[in-house]
Short mmCIF file of C-alpha atoms in Angstrom, two decimals:
data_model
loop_
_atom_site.label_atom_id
_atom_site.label_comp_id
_atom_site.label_asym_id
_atom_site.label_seq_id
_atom_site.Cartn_x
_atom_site.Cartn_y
_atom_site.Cartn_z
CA UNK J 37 -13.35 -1.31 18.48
CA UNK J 38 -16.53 0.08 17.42
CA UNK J 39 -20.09 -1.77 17.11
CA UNK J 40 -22.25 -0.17 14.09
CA UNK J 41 -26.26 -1.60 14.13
CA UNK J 42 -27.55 -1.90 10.90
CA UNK J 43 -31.48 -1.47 10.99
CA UNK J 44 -34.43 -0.81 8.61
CA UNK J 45 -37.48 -3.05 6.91
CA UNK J 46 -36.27 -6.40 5.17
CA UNK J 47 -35.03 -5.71 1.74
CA UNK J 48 -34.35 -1.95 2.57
CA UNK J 49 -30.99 -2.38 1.15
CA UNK J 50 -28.81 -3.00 4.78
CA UNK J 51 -26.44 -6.05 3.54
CA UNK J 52 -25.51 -3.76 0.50
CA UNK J 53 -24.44 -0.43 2.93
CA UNK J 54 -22.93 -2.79 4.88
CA UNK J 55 -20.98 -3.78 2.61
CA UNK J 56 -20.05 -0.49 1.29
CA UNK J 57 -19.11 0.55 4.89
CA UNK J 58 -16.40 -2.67 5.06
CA UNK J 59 -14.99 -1.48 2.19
CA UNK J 60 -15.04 2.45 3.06
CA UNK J 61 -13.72 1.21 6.33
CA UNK J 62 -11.02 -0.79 4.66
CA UNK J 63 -9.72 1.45 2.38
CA UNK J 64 -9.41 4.38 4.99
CA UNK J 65 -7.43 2.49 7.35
CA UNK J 66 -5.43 2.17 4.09
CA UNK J 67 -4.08 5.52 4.11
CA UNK J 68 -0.99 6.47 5.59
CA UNK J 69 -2.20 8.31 8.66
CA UNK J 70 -4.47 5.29 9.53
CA UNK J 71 -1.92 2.79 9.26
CA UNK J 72 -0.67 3.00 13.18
CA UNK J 73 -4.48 1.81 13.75
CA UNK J 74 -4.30 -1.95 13.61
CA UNK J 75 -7.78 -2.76 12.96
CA UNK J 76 -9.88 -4.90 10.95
CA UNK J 77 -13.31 -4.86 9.66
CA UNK J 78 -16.14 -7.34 10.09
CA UNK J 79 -19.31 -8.38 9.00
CA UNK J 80 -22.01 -10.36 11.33
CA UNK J 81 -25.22 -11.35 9.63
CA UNK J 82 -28.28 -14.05 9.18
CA UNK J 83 -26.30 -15.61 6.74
CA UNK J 84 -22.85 -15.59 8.03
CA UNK J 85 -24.39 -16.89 11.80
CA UNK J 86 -26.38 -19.63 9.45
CA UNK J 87 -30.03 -17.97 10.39
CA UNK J 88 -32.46 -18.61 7.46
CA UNK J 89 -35.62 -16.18 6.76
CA UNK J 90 -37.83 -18.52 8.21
CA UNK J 91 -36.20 -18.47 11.81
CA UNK J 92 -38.70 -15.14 11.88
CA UNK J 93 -41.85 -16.77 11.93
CA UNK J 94 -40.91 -18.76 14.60
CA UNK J 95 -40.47 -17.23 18.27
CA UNK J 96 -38.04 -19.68 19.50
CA UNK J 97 -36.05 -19.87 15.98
CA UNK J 98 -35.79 -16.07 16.41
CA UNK J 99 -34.82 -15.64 20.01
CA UNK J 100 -32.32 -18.60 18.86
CA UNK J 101 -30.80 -15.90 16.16
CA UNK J 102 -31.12 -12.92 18.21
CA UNK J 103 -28.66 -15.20 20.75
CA UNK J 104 -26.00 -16.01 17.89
CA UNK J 105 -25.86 -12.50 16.68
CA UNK J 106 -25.04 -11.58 20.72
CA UNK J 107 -23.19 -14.16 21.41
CA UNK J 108 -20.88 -13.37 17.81
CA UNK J 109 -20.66 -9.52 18.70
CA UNK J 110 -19.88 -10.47 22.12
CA UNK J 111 -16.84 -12.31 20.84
CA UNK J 112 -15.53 -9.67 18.06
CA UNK J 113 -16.12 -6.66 19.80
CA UNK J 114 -13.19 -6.38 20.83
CA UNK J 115 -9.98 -2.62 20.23
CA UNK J 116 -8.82 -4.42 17.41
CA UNK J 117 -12.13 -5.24 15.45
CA UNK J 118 -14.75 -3.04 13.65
CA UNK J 119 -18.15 -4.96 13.94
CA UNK J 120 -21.12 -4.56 11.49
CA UNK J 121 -24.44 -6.06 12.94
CA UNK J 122 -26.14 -6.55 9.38
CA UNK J 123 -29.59 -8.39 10.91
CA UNK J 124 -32.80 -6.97 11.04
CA UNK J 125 -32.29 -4.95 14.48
CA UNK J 126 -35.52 -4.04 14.71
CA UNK J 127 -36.44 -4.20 18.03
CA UNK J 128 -34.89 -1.14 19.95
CA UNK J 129 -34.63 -3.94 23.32
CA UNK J 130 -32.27 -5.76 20.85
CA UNK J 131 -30.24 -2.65 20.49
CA UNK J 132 -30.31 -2.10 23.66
CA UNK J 133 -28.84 -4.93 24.46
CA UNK J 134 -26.27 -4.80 22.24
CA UNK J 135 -25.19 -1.19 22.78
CA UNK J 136 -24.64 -2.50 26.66
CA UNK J 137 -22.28 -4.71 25.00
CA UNK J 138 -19.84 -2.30 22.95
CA UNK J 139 -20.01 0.07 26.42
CA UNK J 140 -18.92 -3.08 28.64
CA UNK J 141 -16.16 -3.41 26.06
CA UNK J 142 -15.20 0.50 26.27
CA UNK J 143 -15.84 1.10 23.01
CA UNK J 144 -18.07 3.37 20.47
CA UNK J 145 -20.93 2.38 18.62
CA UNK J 146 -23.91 4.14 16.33
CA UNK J 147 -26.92 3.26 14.51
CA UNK J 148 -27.63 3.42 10.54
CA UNK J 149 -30.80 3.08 9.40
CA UNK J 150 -31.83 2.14 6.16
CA UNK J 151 -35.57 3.99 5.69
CA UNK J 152 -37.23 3.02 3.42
CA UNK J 153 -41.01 2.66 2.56
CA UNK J 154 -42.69 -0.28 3.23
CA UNK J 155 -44.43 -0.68 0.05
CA UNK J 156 -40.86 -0.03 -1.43
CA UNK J 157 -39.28 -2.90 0.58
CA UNK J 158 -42.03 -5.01 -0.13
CA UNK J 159 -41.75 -4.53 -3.92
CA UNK J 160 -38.02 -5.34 -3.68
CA UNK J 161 -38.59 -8.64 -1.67
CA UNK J 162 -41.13 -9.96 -4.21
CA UNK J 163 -38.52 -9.36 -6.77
CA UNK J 164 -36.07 -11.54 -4.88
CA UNK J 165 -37.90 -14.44 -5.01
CA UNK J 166 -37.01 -17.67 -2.81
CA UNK J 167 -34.08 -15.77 -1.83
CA UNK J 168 -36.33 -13.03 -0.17
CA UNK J 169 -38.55 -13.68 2.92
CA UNK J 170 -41.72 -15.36 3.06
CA UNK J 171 -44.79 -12.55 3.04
CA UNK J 172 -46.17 -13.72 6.32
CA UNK J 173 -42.67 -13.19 7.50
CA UNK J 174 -42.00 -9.49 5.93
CA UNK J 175 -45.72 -8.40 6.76
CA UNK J 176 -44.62 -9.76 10.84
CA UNK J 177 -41.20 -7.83 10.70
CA UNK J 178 -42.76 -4.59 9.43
CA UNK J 179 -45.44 -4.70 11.69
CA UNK J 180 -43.65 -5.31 15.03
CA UNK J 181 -40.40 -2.92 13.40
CA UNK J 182 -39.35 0.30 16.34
CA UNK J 183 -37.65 2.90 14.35
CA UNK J 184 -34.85 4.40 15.76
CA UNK J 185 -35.05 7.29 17.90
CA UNK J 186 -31.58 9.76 18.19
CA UNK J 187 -32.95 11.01 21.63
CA UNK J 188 -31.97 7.41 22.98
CA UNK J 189 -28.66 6.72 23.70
CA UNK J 190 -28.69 3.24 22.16
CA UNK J 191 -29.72 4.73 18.97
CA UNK J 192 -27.50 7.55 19.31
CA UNK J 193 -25.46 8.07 16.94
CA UNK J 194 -28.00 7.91 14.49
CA UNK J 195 -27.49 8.07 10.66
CA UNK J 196 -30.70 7.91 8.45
CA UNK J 197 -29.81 7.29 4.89
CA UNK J 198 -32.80 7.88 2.60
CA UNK J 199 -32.72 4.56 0.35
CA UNK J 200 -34.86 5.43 -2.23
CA UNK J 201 -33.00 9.11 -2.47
CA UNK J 202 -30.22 8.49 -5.14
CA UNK J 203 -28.72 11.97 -3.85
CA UNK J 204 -28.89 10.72 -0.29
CA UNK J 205 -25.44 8.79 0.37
CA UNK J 206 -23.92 7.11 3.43
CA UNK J 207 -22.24 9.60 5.26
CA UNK J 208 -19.03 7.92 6.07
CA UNK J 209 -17.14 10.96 7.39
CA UNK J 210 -19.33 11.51 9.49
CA UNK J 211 -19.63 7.88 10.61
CA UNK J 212 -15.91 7.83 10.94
CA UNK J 213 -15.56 10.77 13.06
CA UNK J 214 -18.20 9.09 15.42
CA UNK J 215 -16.72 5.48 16.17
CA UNK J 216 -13.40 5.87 15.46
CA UNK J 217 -12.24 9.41 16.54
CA UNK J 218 -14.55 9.99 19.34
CA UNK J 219 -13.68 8.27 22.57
CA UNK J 220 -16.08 5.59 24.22
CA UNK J 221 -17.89 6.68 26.81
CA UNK J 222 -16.75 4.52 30.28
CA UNK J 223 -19.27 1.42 31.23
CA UNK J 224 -22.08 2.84 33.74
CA UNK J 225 -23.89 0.54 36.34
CA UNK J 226 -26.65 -0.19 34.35
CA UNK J 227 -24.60 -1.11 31.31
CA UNK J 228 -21.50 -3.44 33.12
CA UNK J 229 -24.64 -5.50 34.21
CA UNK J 230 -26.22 -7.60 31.29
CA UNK J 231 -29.78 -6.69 31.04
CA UNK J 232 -31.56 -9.68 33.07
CA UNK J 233 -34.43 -9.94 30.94
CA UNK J 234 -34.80 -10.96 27.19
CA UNK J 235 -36.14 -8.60 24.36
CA UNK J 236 -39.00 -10.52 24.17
CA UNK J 237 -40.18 -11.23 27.84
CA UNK J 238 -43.19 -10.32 27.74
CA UNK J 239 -44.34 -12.77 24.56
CA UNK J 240 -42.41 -15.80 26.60
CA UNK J 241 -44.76 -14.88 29.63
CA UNK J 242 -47.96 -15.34 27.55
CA UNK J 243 -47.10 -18.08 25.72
CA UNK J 244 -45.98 -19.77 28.89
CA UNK J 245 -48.71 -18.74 30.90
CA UNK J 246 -50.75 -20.31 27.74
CA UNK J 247 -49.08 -23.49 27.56
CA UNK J 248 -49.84 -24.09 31.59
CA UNK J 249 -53.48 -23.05 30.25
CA UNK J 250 -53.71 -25.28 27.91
CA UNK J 251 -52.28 -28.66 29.88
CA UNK J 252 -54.71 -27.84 33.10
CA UNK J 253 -57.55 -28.12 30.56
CA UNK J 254 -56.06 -31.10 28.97
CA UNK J 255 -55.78 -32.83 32.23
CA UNK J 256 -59.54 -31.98 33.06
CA UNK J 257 -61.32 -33.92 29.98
CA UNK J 258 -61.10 -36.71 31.62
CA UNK J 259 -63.79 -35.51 34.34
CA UNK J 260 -61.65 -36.79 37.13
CA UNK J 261 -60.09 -33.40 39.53
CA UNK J 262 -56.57 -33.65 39.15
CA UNK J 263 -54.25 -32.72 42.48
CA UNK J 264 -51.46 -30.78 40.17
CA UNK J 265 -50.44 -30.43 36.57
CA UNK J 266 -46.76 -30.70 35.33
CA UNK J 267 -45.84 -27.34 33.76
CA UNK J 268 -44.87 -28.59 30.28
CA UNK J 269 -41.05 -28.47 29.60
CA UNK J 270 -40.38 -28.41 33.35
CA UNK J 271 -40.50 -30.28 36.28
CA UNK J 272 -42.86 -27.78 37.90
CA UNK J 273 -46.05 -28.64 39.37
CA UNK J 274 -49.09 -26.27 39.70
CA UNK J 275 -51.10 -27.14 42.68
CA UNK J 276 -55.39 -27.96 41.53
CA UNK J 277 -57.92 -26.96 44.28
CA UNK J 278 -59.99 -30.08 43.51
CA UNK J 279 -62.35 -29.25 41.03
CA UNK J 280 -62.29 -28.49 37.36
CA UNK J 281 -61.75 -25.14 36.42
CA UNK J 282 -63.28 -23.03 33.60
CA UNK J 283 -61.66 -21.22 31.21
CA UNK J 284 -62.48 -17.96 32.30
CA UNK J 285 -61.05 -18.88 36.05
CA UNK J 286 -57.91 -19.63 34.22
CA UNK J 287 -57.27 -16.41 32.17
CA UNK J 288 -57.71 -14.50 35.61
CA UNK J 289 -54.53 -16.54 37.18
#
């Protein structure tokens, strides 16, 4: 059944509409003229897939997460389950990816984002404590956080909720109407095929491209031309002309 992406800054209030949706959810398909619809409602987040704060100021801790949460929607999404991806969702290749996996599955899906200011979120995750995120960590999330964009259709649906609007509430109807009463669009080409590359290819690329950097000019301080380097964490070799090479030879490779 249908896949809902929470998204907005850390500590824009996400876990707590969430939850409100799960119950909204639950007590509709209470009602007598939901009860032929066999469905239950659940929650995936950091803390139910074991991810602390801190996984975000690492890039392999993170990629790590952003694996669970696929791997656990992958798993749940399924005509008898309502999913709610409560993690950060902030980068729209993450949503991409995991709006190709409620269309493999058949099924509907939308977007609700939390907006909220950043000095507004910031205020809230001071007041949180040890149970908030580290500032480093907030500062990196905000920074590198892609809003939602309705023209898309991985953010379409969209619904914006205004968090620091007390007239602005979740609009469930609506909501409802799109994930449960519409019909899923059929699985195209481009969406039956996992997407080949991670959300964060480019960042692996330098950082591996750095890391063969970094060995080549380890390997030269001892004066002596080396005939190949090891790429570190592989078996692969990189063949050395014969000579030491400077740094500036190396960022042109």
């Amino acid at each position: 059944m249908p896949l809902i992406m929470m998204t907005g800054f850390p500590s824009s209030g996400k876990s707590t509409r969430a939850a409100e949706l799960k119950q909204l959810f639950e007590e509709r398909l209470l009602q007598p003229e939901n009860q032929h619809r066999k469905h239950t409602v659940h929650i995936i987040s950091d803390t139910t897939l074991g991810v602390p704060h801190s996984a975000y100021a690492h890039a392999s801790e993170e990629k790590n997460a952003r694996s669970a949460l696929l791997s656990a929607v992958e798993r749940l999404v399924t005509r008898e389950h309502i999913v709610i991806a409560d993690t950060p969702n902030y980068i729209k290749g993450l949503r991409y990816q995991l709006y190709c996996t409620a269309r493999e599955e058949g099924t509907t899906h939308c977007v609700v984002y939390c907006a909220l200011p950043v000095d507004a979120a910031r205020q809230i995750n001071q007041m949180r404590g040890s149970d908030g995120y580290a500032d480093n960590v907030f500062d990196e999330l905000t920074m590198r956080y892609e809003e939602p964009n309705s023209a898309t259709r991985w953010d379409s649906p969209l619904f914006t909720i205004i968090q620091n609007d007390p007239n602005d509430k979740l609009p469930f109807d609506s909501i409802w109407d799109a994930i449960v009463e519409r019909r899923a669009p059929p699985p195209t080409f481009s969406t039956a095929v996992k997407p080949a590359e991670e959300t964060n290819y480019q960042f692996e690329l330098d950082r591996a491209t750095q890391d063969v950097i970094t060995a080549i000019l380890d390997s030269q301080k001892s004066g002596v031309p080396m005939s190949y380097v090891v790429v570190p964490g592989s078996s692969e070799k990189v063949n050395m002309p014969g000579r030491n090479l400077t740094l500036s030879e190396l960022r042109r490779l």
